[in-house]
Amino acid sequence: MSQFSFTSPSGSNFTLFYHSQNQNPSKFHVFSPFRTSQPSPSHPILPPLCSRELSSSSPLLEEKPEPSQSSSKFDPQDRLYNDEVADEISTTKKSLEELLVVRRPVKEPYGEDGDEKGEEISEVEDSQERNGLQEEQPSSLSFPLDAGLKKFAKKVPIFEPSRLESGSAEKPLKVNLDLALYKAKILARKFQYADAEKILEQCIDVWPEDGRSYVALGKILSKQSKLNEARAVYEKGCQATQGENPYIWQCWAILENRMGNLRRARELFDAATVADKKHIAAWHGWAVLELQQGNIKKARNLLGKGLKFCGGNEYVYQTLALLEAKAKRYERARYLFKQATRCNRKSCASWLAWAQLEAQLENNRAARQLFEKAVQASPKNRFAWHVWGVFEANLGNINQGRKLLTIGHMVNPRDPVLLQSLALIEYKNSTANLARVLFRRASQLDPRHQPVWIAWGWMEWKEGNISTARELYQKALSINATTESAARCLQAWGVLEQRAGNLSAARRLFRSSLNINSQSYITWMTWANLEEDQGNSVRAEEIRNLYFQQRTEVVDDESWIMGFLDVFDPAIDSIKRLLNLDQNSYYKVKESTSDTISGDNAERSTEESAGPSSGNVNDNNIDAGSGFDLDDFICVMLSLDPSKLEVQLATSLKDPPNIARTTSGVWRPSTKTSRTSSIKL
């Protein structure tokens, strides 16, 4: 037996053995590294390389059959060898088919062009299969790893320049949402609502799961009186967040309350508390709704639950304190105000409400100290400067009141209320011409502010300008004839007509005012006095009886006090200690400033020292305060020169007014006018 070796086109080595005695090269054995048991033709055929004309990524294997030699040349004694050779040839061909596969990689770029090229390639392959140019390979002959890589390469390209450049593959970072929300907030402050809405809509498209975009967009739409659109935004937000965002529920509830849908508002507040029972704004907003409807007991229950789940909160304590003050339980009101200021020393609203309580009780020195605390907590708060200025003016400190109102106007140049109060002070203590200048500037700042027109009309009536007063009253009613301000305007107009001798017009105006606010004691008594002056004592008595019959008196009993802490779990004593509440705290409240307080609460002792004593301190002396230097405060905190306030006020009145834009950009009278606004006198 002899042997010789050869190398295949793929680089594989093969060795052939044959019998040298017959010198028949057809009798040989082929040894290859792979064996199969499948039969094959009697002669090994080496497949050529794939043709370059076929641009396909799948392997092509072509065979050229060679003429087989006649079996008659074989000797019968070599039949055994022939069978072995046949097996070896079959094994060799099968191995070569698996090894000698030429694959041409196809570069598949990502994008639309790459997809089109892939479709063209698949069409070429299909056409080749139809034309018989490509033999279909069995699945068992292809490597599974190559097939998996091929699928992976089609789905996830290695290089993606278009996606990386455009940035459409990945969601932007969350910081972009924060920046977009801040930009929309700034645009809304500048009354550029269209641009703000566009930004917020884009935020909703990219981050639909974030509730802040829905809240901001809904508030902007509400400011423009697009209530139905705002409702749709809130509903969409609740669906996108799967009802787990309490802020959206709360804003939606406030919107429904504004639209008069009280039942729906209660349901939405309830949904907000279910979404997050620690959402204090929902509890407080729901309680305010019940207070507006006269449900005092329900409101107290809701506020108690807010304290139970959320802990001490300044707004809850403040609301409870106002309820106590309304019920004339002043010691408890003071205690609750103190708790509110302890929760937040910078709560200007709490200090201011407490100061108004003391001013009502004529504890002037204590009220002044609390006003000082209020402006220190929020130096630019317009309400603090306004209430404090009016307080000092009512006490006869005209210069101090004028100074405080001027400071408030300097830091809030677009607020018409400060100019309105300043105009009334100037009218009473100076000249009507200066008051007219201030009223005119206030009306230019906000043409839809009804109290400015009403106060201006009252001044013109006092000056004897009846026709001008009627025009100003008419303008106030043209804004909105259904508000509390409209009721006061109608009452003042009725008094004007009564003094002018137009009794029938005065009666119509009084009746229209009571249609808006039937609880106005002044309007009922003014109408009764009119009838009594005309000799209609029976009619006057009927009017008084009507007032007492329709009066809604809210009775607030003290039973809630004993059961106030029942909303707390008796086992959770830590919550009671946190809130610093006990059963006797409402009855034994030490209001004196000499309370012993630990050294680590020295800052809190400063707050309590500002609190008033239970006694009545009638002290109108401005210097009898707590050592607060107003001039130094406004110089440091507000950068104002105390000696140039009057000059700055005069300069601001001469400059073109910075008119506050309305929701539509142009002031127009409201279409909601009642029959009382069109009275011809």
XYZ file of C-alpha atoms in Angstrom:
681
model
C 0.000 0.000 0.000
C 1.342 3.456 -0.979
C 0.338 6.922 0.073
C 0.502 10.523 -1.097
C -0.747 13.828 0.323
C -2.420 16.939 -1.131
C -3.801 20.247 0.113
C -7.339 21.443 -0.600
C -8.127 25.039 -1.704
C -9.282 25.793 1.823
C -5.898 24.819 3.262
C -6.850 21.359 4.679
C -4.341 18.479 4.298
C -5.455 15.027 3.137
C -3.542 11.751 2.849
C -4.516 8.972 0.379
C -3.515 5.307 0.785
C -3.743 2.781 -2.099
C -2.584 -0.728 -2.943
C 0.566 -0.675 -4.979
C 0.207 -4.237 -6.270
C -2.626 -3.347 -8.639
C -1.519 0.196 -9.261
C -5.123 1.215 -9.330
C -5.488 4.762 -8.030
C -9.203 4.296 -7.596
C -8.559 2.074 -4.623
C -7.646 4.472 -1.867
C -8.589 5.595 1.585
C -9.105 9.225 2.548
C -8.495 10.299 6.107
C -10.040 13.590 7.156
C -10.534 15.190 10.482
C -14.364 14.827 10.285
C -16.534 11.777 9.627
C -20.199 11.364 8.801
C -22.320 8.347 8.194
C -24.273 9.797 5.271
C -23.695 8.223 1.848
C -22.037 10.220 -0.915
C -20.894 9.688 -4.520
C -17.960 7.420 -5.175
C -15.523 10.168 -6.035
C -14.573 13.182 -3.894
C -15.379 16.517 -5.479
C -13.771 19.700 -4.252
C -16.172 22.666 -4.557
C -14.831 25.815 -6.169
C -15.050 29.323 -4.669
C -18.263 31.262 -4.935
C -18.767 33.330 -8.012
C -18.232 37.058 -7.667
C -21.344 37.764 -9.670
C -23.556 36.604 -6.804
C -23.635 39.312 -4.170
C -25.166 37.436 -1.294
C -24.233 37.062 2.305
C -25.333 33.406 2.441
C -22.831 30.668 1.480
C -22.876 29.298 -2.050
C -21.566 25.834 -2.877
C -21.431 24.735 -6.489
C -20.468 21.296 -7.703
C -19.206 20.168 -11.045
C -19.855 16.517 -11.501
C -16.952 14.593 -13.080
C -17.394 11.488 -15.156
C -17.233 8.512 -12.864
C -15.005 5.592 -13.787
C -16.483 2.280 -14.715
C -16.971 -0.196 -11.946
C -15.773 -3.015 -14.275
C -12.172 -2.015 -13.654
C -12.472 -2.994 -10.039
C -11.438 -6.457 -9.046
C -14.077 -8.473 -7.148
C -11.584 -9.195 -4.433
C -11.382 -5.527 -3.701
C -15.126 -5.143 -3.093
C -14.461 -4.728 0.597
C -12.073 -1.927 -0.135
C -14.610 -0.311 -2.443
C -17.181 -0.168 0.350
C -14.673 1.400 2.659
C -13.652 3.894 0.006
C -17.272 4.830 -0.557
C -17.723 5.548 3.104
C -14.571 7.600 3.246
C -15.523 9.615 0.165
C -18.952 10.349 1.629
C -17.310 11.502 4.834
C -14.838 13.669 2.944
C -17.484 15.432 0.898
C -19.657 16.108 3.913
C -16.707 17.544 5.798
C -15.679 19.713 2.904
C -19.204 21.062 2.557
C -19.060 22.139 6.178
C -15.539 23.533 6.033
C -15.173 25.020 2.576
C -17.903 27.588 2.954
C -16.988 31.014 1.715
C -18.928 33.795 3.405
C -18.914 37.296 2.092
C -19.782 39.778 4.854
C -22.251 42.460 3.926
C -21.954 45.830 5.658
C -25.411 46.911 6.759
C -25.480 50.583 7.655
C -28.116 51.850 10.051
C -30.912 54.046 8.827
C -33.235 54.252 5.896
C -30.505 53.686 3.267
C -29.342 50.557 5.049
C -32.874 49.202 5.186
C -33.324 49.763 1.470
C -30.041 48.004 0.693
C -31.041 45.090 2.898
C -34.306 44.784 1.020
C -32.434 44.822 -2.308
C -30.089 42.076 -1.105
C -32.976 39.925 0.051
C -34.656 40.422 -3.333
C -31.470 39.294 -5.114
C -31.274 36.194 -2.935
C -34.906 35.386 -3.613
C -34.398 35.765 -7.333
C -31.313 33.553 -7.196
C -33.232 30.871 -5.392
C -36.007 31.084 -7.981
C -33.514 30.860 -10.847
C -31.676 27.926 -9.295
C -28.449 29.876 -8.884
C -28.257 29.173 -5.208
C -28.645 25.832 -3.531
C -30.607 25.819 -0.357
C -28.495 24.596 2.498
C -30.087 22.508 5.198
C -30.329 24.105 8.596
C -28.148 21.409 10.066
C -25.224 22.517 7.868
C -25.081 26.135 9.184
C -23.403 27.094 12.417
C -25.894 28.297 15.080
C -23.447 30.910 16.326
C -23.178 32.504 12.898
C -26.949 32.553 12.499
C -27.387 34.238 15.873
C -24.734 36.822 15.109
C -26.364 37.539 11.784
C -29.718 38.270 13.436
C -28.028 40.332 16.131
C -26.114 42.324 13.505
C -29.319 43.137 11.670
C -31.051 44.403 14.811
C -28.160 46.150 16.564
C -25.662 47.690 14.142
C -22.158 48.188 15.451
C -21.892 51.809 14.308
C -24.821 54.201 14.568
C -23.761 57.702 13.499
C -27.235 59.027 12.736
C -28.673 58.014 16.105
C -25.750 59.419 18.053
C -25.887 62.714 16.223
C -29.625 63.311 16.498
C -29.928 62.044 20.049
C -33.274 60.394 19.299
C -32.251 57.012 20.618
C -32.044 57.935 24.301
C -34.337 60.009 26.529
C -32.774 63.328 27.592
C -31.478 63.648 31.104
C -33.879 64.603 33.892
C -32.043 67.890 34.398
C -33.439 69.034 31.039
C -36.943 68.657 32.457
C -36.047 70.826 35.451
C -34.611 73.514 33.195
C -37.650 73.414 30.898
C -40.059 73.742 33.828
C -38.098 76.715 35.164
C -38.117 78.368 31.747
C -41.869 77.847 31.432
C -42.332 79.380 34.888
C -40.375 82.474 33.896
C -42.365 82.822 30.666
C -45.638 82.524 32.593
C -44.529 85.310 34.925
C -43.957 87.477 31.860
C -47.455 86.561 30.585
C -45.972 84.700 27.606
C -48.433 81.896 28.019
C -48.227 80.512 24.470
C -44.491 79.878 24.684
C -44.841 78.387 28.151
C -47.586 76.025 27.001
C -45.462 74.851 24.063
C -42.550 74.000 26.356
C -44.776 72.164 28.830
C -46.433 70.134 26.073
C -43.004 69.017 24.892
C -42.139 68.026 28.462
C -45.300 65.944 28.664
C -44.417 64.167 25.400
C -40.895 63.290 26.551
C -41.605 62.704 30.266
C -45.262 61.612 30.463
C -44.733 59.995 33.866
C -43.697 63.243 35.608
C -46.620 65.096 37.163
C -45.004 68.525 37.410
C -45.603 69.316 33.749
C -49.339 68.639 34.047
C -49.634 70.788 37.177
C -47.779 73.721 35.615
C -49.743 73.542 32.362
C -53.062 73.277 34.177
C -52.304 76.347 36.292
C -51.354 78.388 33.220
C -54.580 77.412 31.483
C -56.568 78.262 34.617
C -55.018 81.727 34.716
C -56.311 82.258 31.174
C -59.797 81.040 32.222
C -59.431 77.967 29.985
C -60.997 75.795 32.621
C -62.154 72.946 30.399
C -58.721 72.634 28.825
C -57.111 72.656 32.266
C -59.482 69.910 33.377
C -58.467 67.804 30.361
C -54.787 68.273 31.222
C -55.333 67.163 34.820
C -57.318 64.133 33.712
C -54.585 63.173 31.262
C -51.986 63.600 33.990
C -53.860 61.337 36.396
C -54.052 58.642 33.729
C -50.377 58.969 32.824
C -49.263 58.752 36.463
C -51.746 55.944 37.177
C -53.448 58.047 39.837
C -50.426 58.070 42.151
C -49.619 61.794 42.001
C -51.510 63.698 44.731
C -50.539 67.122 43.370
C -52.532 66.607 40.178
C -55.578 65.423 42.123
C -55.352 68.443 44.420
C -55.050 70.984 41.582
C -57.944 69.317 39.799
C -60.039 69.522 42.982
C -59.300 73.240 43.353
C -60.326 73.753 39.726
C -63.632 71.949 40.244
C -64.269 73.985 43.393
C -63.661 77.140 41.406
C -66.150 75.967 38.778
C -68.759 75.258 41.462
C -68.637 71.453 41.260
C -68.399 70.889 45.000
C -69.259 67.215 44.960
C -66.655 66.506 42.320
C -64.106 68.602 44.225
C -64.668 66.540 47.374
C -64.127 63.319 45.409
C -60.875 64.631 43.961
C -59.603 65.788 47.355
C -60.392 62.322 48.658
C -58.440 60.789 45.770
C -55.465 63.022 46.604
C -55.437 61.846 50.210
C -55.691 58.227 49.079
C -52.750 58.698 46.699
C -50.665 60.131 49.544
C -52.120 60.469 53.005
C -49.174 62.688 53.971
C -50.071 65.304 51.376
C -50.952 68.123 53.753
C -52.129 70.501 51.012
C -54.985 68.137 50.125
C -56.200 67.925 53.729
C -55.976 71.687 54.169
C -57.629 72.487 50.832
C -60.476 70.101 51.571
C -60.938 71.699 55.001
C -61.056 75.188 53.461
C -63.753 73.979 51.055
C -65.839 72.716 53.980
C -65.316 75.993 55.838
C -66.639 77.909 52.852
C -69.747 75.753 52.962
C -70.186 76.244 56.709
C -69.264 72.681 57.682
C -67.138 73.626 60.683
C -67.156 70.200 62.279
C -66.138 68.465 59.063
C -63.370 71.002 58.528
C -61.975 70.437 62.004
C -61.985 66.686 61.440
C -60.028 67.081 58.203
C -57.509 69.411 59.812
C -57.064 66.932 62.642
C -56.352 64.146 60.164
C -53.817 66.393 58.483
C -51.992 66.805 61.786
C -52.216 63.080 62.451
C -50.682 61.935 59.179
C -48.420 64.880 58.362
C -47.347 66.191 61.741
C -47.225 69.850 62.711
C -47.981 72.212 59.854
C -48.167 75.988 59.928
C -51.195 76.278 57.645
C -53.257 73.777 59.637
C -52.434 75.485 62.923
C -53.154 78.883 61.418
C -56.571 77.814 60.115
C -57.474 76.288 63.475
C -56.354 79.485 65.199
C -58.581 81.588 62.956
C -61.509 79.328 63.783
C -60.819 79.809 67.474
C -60.565 83.568 67.043
C -63.877 83.594 65.186
C -65.424 81.660 68.073
C -63.904 84.236 70.489
C -61.685 81.670 72.171
C -58.669 83.933 72.066
C -56.363 82.072 74.446
C -56.603 78.933 72.339
C -56.159 80.994 69.192
C -52.940 82.440 70.584
C -51.689 78.977 71.456
C -52.349 77.702 67.927
C -50.707 80.773 66.378
C -47.669 80.106 68.537
C -47.574 76.515 67.278
C -47.780 77.761 63.692
C -44.849 80.133 64.132
C -42.845 77.393 65.812
C -43.331 75.170 62.794
C -42.007 77.907 60.509
C -40.398 81.063 61.821
C -40.453 82.516 58.287
C -44.211 82.136 57.953
C -45.262 85.711 57.279
C -48.923 84.712 57.027
C -48.957 83.260 60.542
C -47.294 86.298 62.117
C -49.615 88.601 60.186
C -52.793 86.746 61.156
C -51.706 86.747 64.785
C -50.975 90.480 64.603
C -54.451 91.160 63.205
C -55.997 89.234 66.072
C -54.145 91.362 68.608
C -55.050 94.525 66.704
C -58.694 93.502 66.823
C -58.387 93.047 70.583
C -56.654 96.464 70.782
C -53.403 94.990 72.056
C -51.534 97.570 70.032
C -48.053 97.026 71.401
C -48.248 93.267 70.895
C -49.709 93.757 67.417
C -46.867 96.094 66.456
C -44.280 93.568 67.604
C -45.954 90.866 65.538
C -46.053 93.135 62.482
C -42.314 93.591 62.898
C -41.906 89.821 62.967
C -43.982 89.544 59.803
C -41.878 91.965 57.737
C -38.681 90.384 59.053
C -39.935 86.977 57.924
C -40.754 88.282 54.431
C -39.353 91.765 53.698
C -41.129 92.102 50.334
C -44.516 90.807 51.360
C -47.091 93.356 50.192
C -49.774 92.217 52.627
C -47.528 92.759 55.633
C -46.645 96.336 54.658
C -50.250 97.128 53.725
C -51.904 95.820 56.919
C -49.250 97.348 59.125
C -49.583 100.727 57.376
C -53.359 100.770 57.715
C -53.018 99.734 61.363
C -50.736 102.678 62.151
C -52.931 105.117 60.210
C -56.017 104.029 62.094
C -54.193 104.666 65.362
C -53.463 108.225 64.237
C -49.820 107.647 63.264
C -50.364 109.147 59.811
C -46.706 109.677 58.924
C -45.776 106.172 60.009
C -48.680 104.688 58.057
C -47.787 106.687 54.955
C -44.169 105.595 55.288
C -45.052 101.922 55.580
C -47.382 102.034 52.569
C -44.737 103.850 50.545
C -42.157 101.195 51.403
C -44.610 98.529 50.326
C -45.192 100.318 47.026
C -41.448 100.637 46.382
C -40.907 96.902 46.715
C -44.215 96.035 44.963
C -44.664 98.688 42.267
C -47.393 96.729 40.453
C -49.725 96.274 43.417
C -52.814 98.567 43.191
C -54.034 97.950 46.764
C -51.104 99.773 48.342
C -51.763 102.837 46.182
C -55.482 102.640 46.946
C -54.910 102.754 50.732
C -52.294 105.450 50.315
C -54.767 107.493 48.261
C -57.408 107.255 50.990
C -54.878 108.402 53.602
C -53.894 111.338 51.423
C -57.533 112.252 50.855
C -58.294 112.296 54.576
C -55.136 114.112 55.588
C -53.959 115.959 52.485
C -55.663 116.948 49.230
C -58.099 115.237 46.894
C -55.936 116.020 43.853
C -53.051 113.892 45.140
C -55.535 111.148 45.967
C -56.871 111.273 42.385
C -53.350 110.847 41.023
C -52.859 107.779 43.192
C -56.269 106.330 42.276
C -55.597 106.867 38.584
C -52.226 105.130 38.791
C -53.773 102.218 40.707
C -56.508 101.814 38.078
C -53.868 101.815 35.345
C -51.864 99.116 37.071
C -54.860 96.778 37.278
C -57.999 97.940 35.435
C -59.962 94.905 36.699
C -59.433 95.593 40.393
C -62.921 96.521 41.613
C -62.046 97.973 45.066
C -59.960 100.715 43.409
C -62.928 101.944 41.329
C -65.262 101.695 44.335
C -62.939 103.670 46.622
C -62.386 106.265 43.902
C -66.138 106.586 43.395
C -66.671 107.013 47.138
C -64.106 109.850 47.206
C -65.761 111.640 44.263
C -69.150 111.290 45.958
C -67.718 112.869 49.115
C -66.318 115.659 46.968
C -69.767 116.250 45.457
C -69.008 114.881 41.976
C -72.145 112.716 41.745
C -71.980 112.025 38.022
C -68.304 111.022 38.234
C -69.074 108.735 41.164
C -71.858 107.036 39.188
C -69.504 106.450 36.272
C -66.893 104.915 38.533
C -69.450 102.659 40.217
C -70.759 101.621 36.824
C -67.229 100.773 35.688
C -66.669 98.653 38.785
C -69.849 96.660 38.120
C -68.959 96.202 34.461
C -65.953 94.136 35.543
C -68.005 91.573 37.451
C -71.435 92.003 39.036
C -71.485 88.762 41.035
C -68.660 89.227 43.552
C -68.595 90.461 47.147
C -66.992 93.667 45.901
C -69.945 94.146 43.559
C -72.317 93.784 46.513
C -70.447 96.485 48.419
C -70.447 98.685 45.341
C -74.216 98.367 44.968
C -74.702 99.192 48.646
C -72.513 102.310 48.375
C -74.284 103.346 45.183
C -77.619 102.887 46.919
C -76.542 105.217 49.719
C -75.483 107.767 47.085
C -78.911 107.648 45.425
C -80.642 107.813 48.799
C -78.743 110.986 49.671
C -79.496 112.356 46.217
C -83.243 111.748 46.693
C -83.619 108.892 44.161
C -85.383 106.527 46.552
C -86.706 104.067 43.984
C -83.222 103.662 42.521
C -81.787 103.232 46.018
C -84.280 100.459 46.805
C -83.388 98.627 43.590
C -79.698 98.892 44.373
C -80.152 97.605 47.931
C -82.222 94.698 46.663
C -79.583 93.845 44.030
C -76.856 93.958 46.653
C -78.772 91.535 48.890
C -79.283 89.180 45.950
C -75.500 88.785 45.853
C -74.845 88.756 49.608
C -77.897 88.143 51.732
C -75.845 88.080 54.947
C -74.848 91.749 54.833
C -76.131 93.298 58.049
C -75.192 96.828 56.913
C -77.227 96.584 53.708
C -80.329 95.281 55.498
C -80.182 97.963 58.194
C -79.496 100.747 55.657
C -82.559 99.733 53.689
C -84.640 99.559 56.877
C -83.477 103.038 57.905
C -84.457 104.367 54.463
C -87.986 103.065 54.871
C -88.206 104.362 58.410
C -87.048 107.836 57.333
C -89.838 107.831 54.781
C -92.403 107.012 57.463
C -92.835 103.349 56.476
C -92.171 101.920 59.917
C -94.123 98.739 59.130
C -91.994 98.119 56.051
C -88.839 98.811 58.024
C -89.852 96.267 60.646
C -90.541 93.710 57.920
C -87.056 94.239 56.485
C -85.472 93.708 59.885
C -87.500 90.548 60.410
C -86.452 89.276 56.993
C -82.828 89.680 57.954
C -83.180 87.632 61.135
C -85.236 84.961 59.353
C -82.783 84.350 56.528
C -79.620 84.854 58.578
C -77.360 81.833 58.629
C -75.737 81.595 62.008
C -72.895 79.154 62.311
C -72.821 77.639 65.761
C -69.387 76.362 66.682
C -69.623 74.330 69.864
C -66.706 73.359 72.062
C -67.332 69.633 71.952
C -64.644 69.202 69.330
C -61.955 70.293 71.778
C -62.345 67.278 74.033
C -62.362 64.932 71.049
C -59.758 66.700 69.001
C -57.007 64.300 69.973
C -59.244 61.286 69.413
C -58.157 61.254 65.778
C -54.721 60.250 67.034
C -53.952 56.688 67.852
C -53.697 56.535 71.662
C -50.696 54.250 71.342
C -48.734 56.786 69.295
C -47.600 59.063 72.080
C -44.620 60.182 70.055
C -46.898 62.060 67.687
C -48.465 63.925 70.580
C -45.061 64.857 71.928
C -44.019 65.962 68.455
C -47.013 68.266 68.181
C -46.614 69.277 71.842
C -50.301 68.713 72.452
C -51.994 67.294 75.522
C -55.501 67.230 76.891
C -54.936 70.255 79.120
C -52.917 72.318 76.670
C -55.992 74.182 75.468
C -56.968 75.196 78.963
C -53.595 75.861 80.580
C -51.628 77.949 78.130
C -48.939 80.162 79.560
C -48.845 83.298 77.473
C -46.423 85.239 79.664
C -43.031 86.042 78.254
C -41.287 84.755 81.375
C -41.798 81.093 80.496
C -38.797 78.987 81.346
C -37.343 77.561 78.162
C -34.300 75.372 77.863
C -31.058 76.769 76.557
C -31.181 74.846 73.275
C -34.511 76.570 72.517
C -33.184 80.084 72.907
C -34.225 80.905 69.386
C -37.748 79.745 70.146
C -37.821 81.903 73.256
C -37.236 84.922 71.063
C -40.399 84.033 69.167
C -42.428 83.665 72.334
C -41.130 86.957 73.696
C -42.768 88.598 70.706
C -46.060 87.035 71.627
C -48.555 89.191 73.442
C -49.637 88.763 76.994
C -53.207 87.973 77.804
C -53.760 91.448 79.138
C -54.952 94.398 77.111
C -52.060 96.729 76.358
C -53.221 100.021 74.850
C -49.981 101.617 73.784
C -49.887 103.671 70.595
C -46.290 104.762 71.064
C -44.263 103.600 68.089
C -41.010 103.625 70.027
C -42.434 101.239 72.616
C -41.700 98.271 70.414
C -39.036 95.607 70.700
C -36.165 97.780 69.525
C -36.847 97.202 65.822
C -35.123 99.858 63.656
C -37.263 100.274 60.557
C -34.907 102.650 58.744
C -31.908 100.408 59.204
C -33.970 97.382 58.156
C -35.146 98.819 54.821
C -31.682 100.204 54.127
C -29.989 96.829 54.598
C -32.660 94.419 53.389
C -34.402 96.478 50.688
C -31.680 98.963 49.647
C -34.011 101.915 50.184
C -32.998 105.341 51.465
C -35.466 106.322 54.227
C -34.893 110.031 53.578
C -35.828 109.797 49.892
C -39.034 107.775 50.033
C -41.284 110.714 49.098
C -39.040 111.639 46.172
C -39.029 108.079 44.930
C -42.823 107.907 45.219
C -43.254 111.114 43.209
C -40.850 109.832 40.566
C -42.682 106.545 40.243
C -45.996 108.385 39.750
C -44.529 110.475 36.915
C -43.025 107.507 35.081
C -45.170 105.499 32.633
C -47.042 102.861 34.627
C -45.999 99.262 34.421
C -49.447 98.000 33.514
C -50.222 94.487 34.642
C -51.430 92.471 31.703
C -54.645 90.557 31.955
C -55.042 87.000 30.765
C -55.901 88.099 27.235
C -53.392 90.942 27.129
C -56.081 93.613 26.667
C -58.527 94.794 29.272
C -62.145 94.241 28.338
C -65.245 94.478 30.502
C -66.524 91.154 31.669
C -69.511 89.748 29.806
C -70.898 88.438 33.097
C -73.021 91.428 33.972
C -76.279 91.217 35.786
C -79.321 93.332 35.341
C -78.103 95.603 38.125
C -75.121 96.830 36.112
C -77.352 98.287 33.414
C -79.512 100.428 35.664
C -80.197 103.780 34.102
C -80.510 106.529 36.643
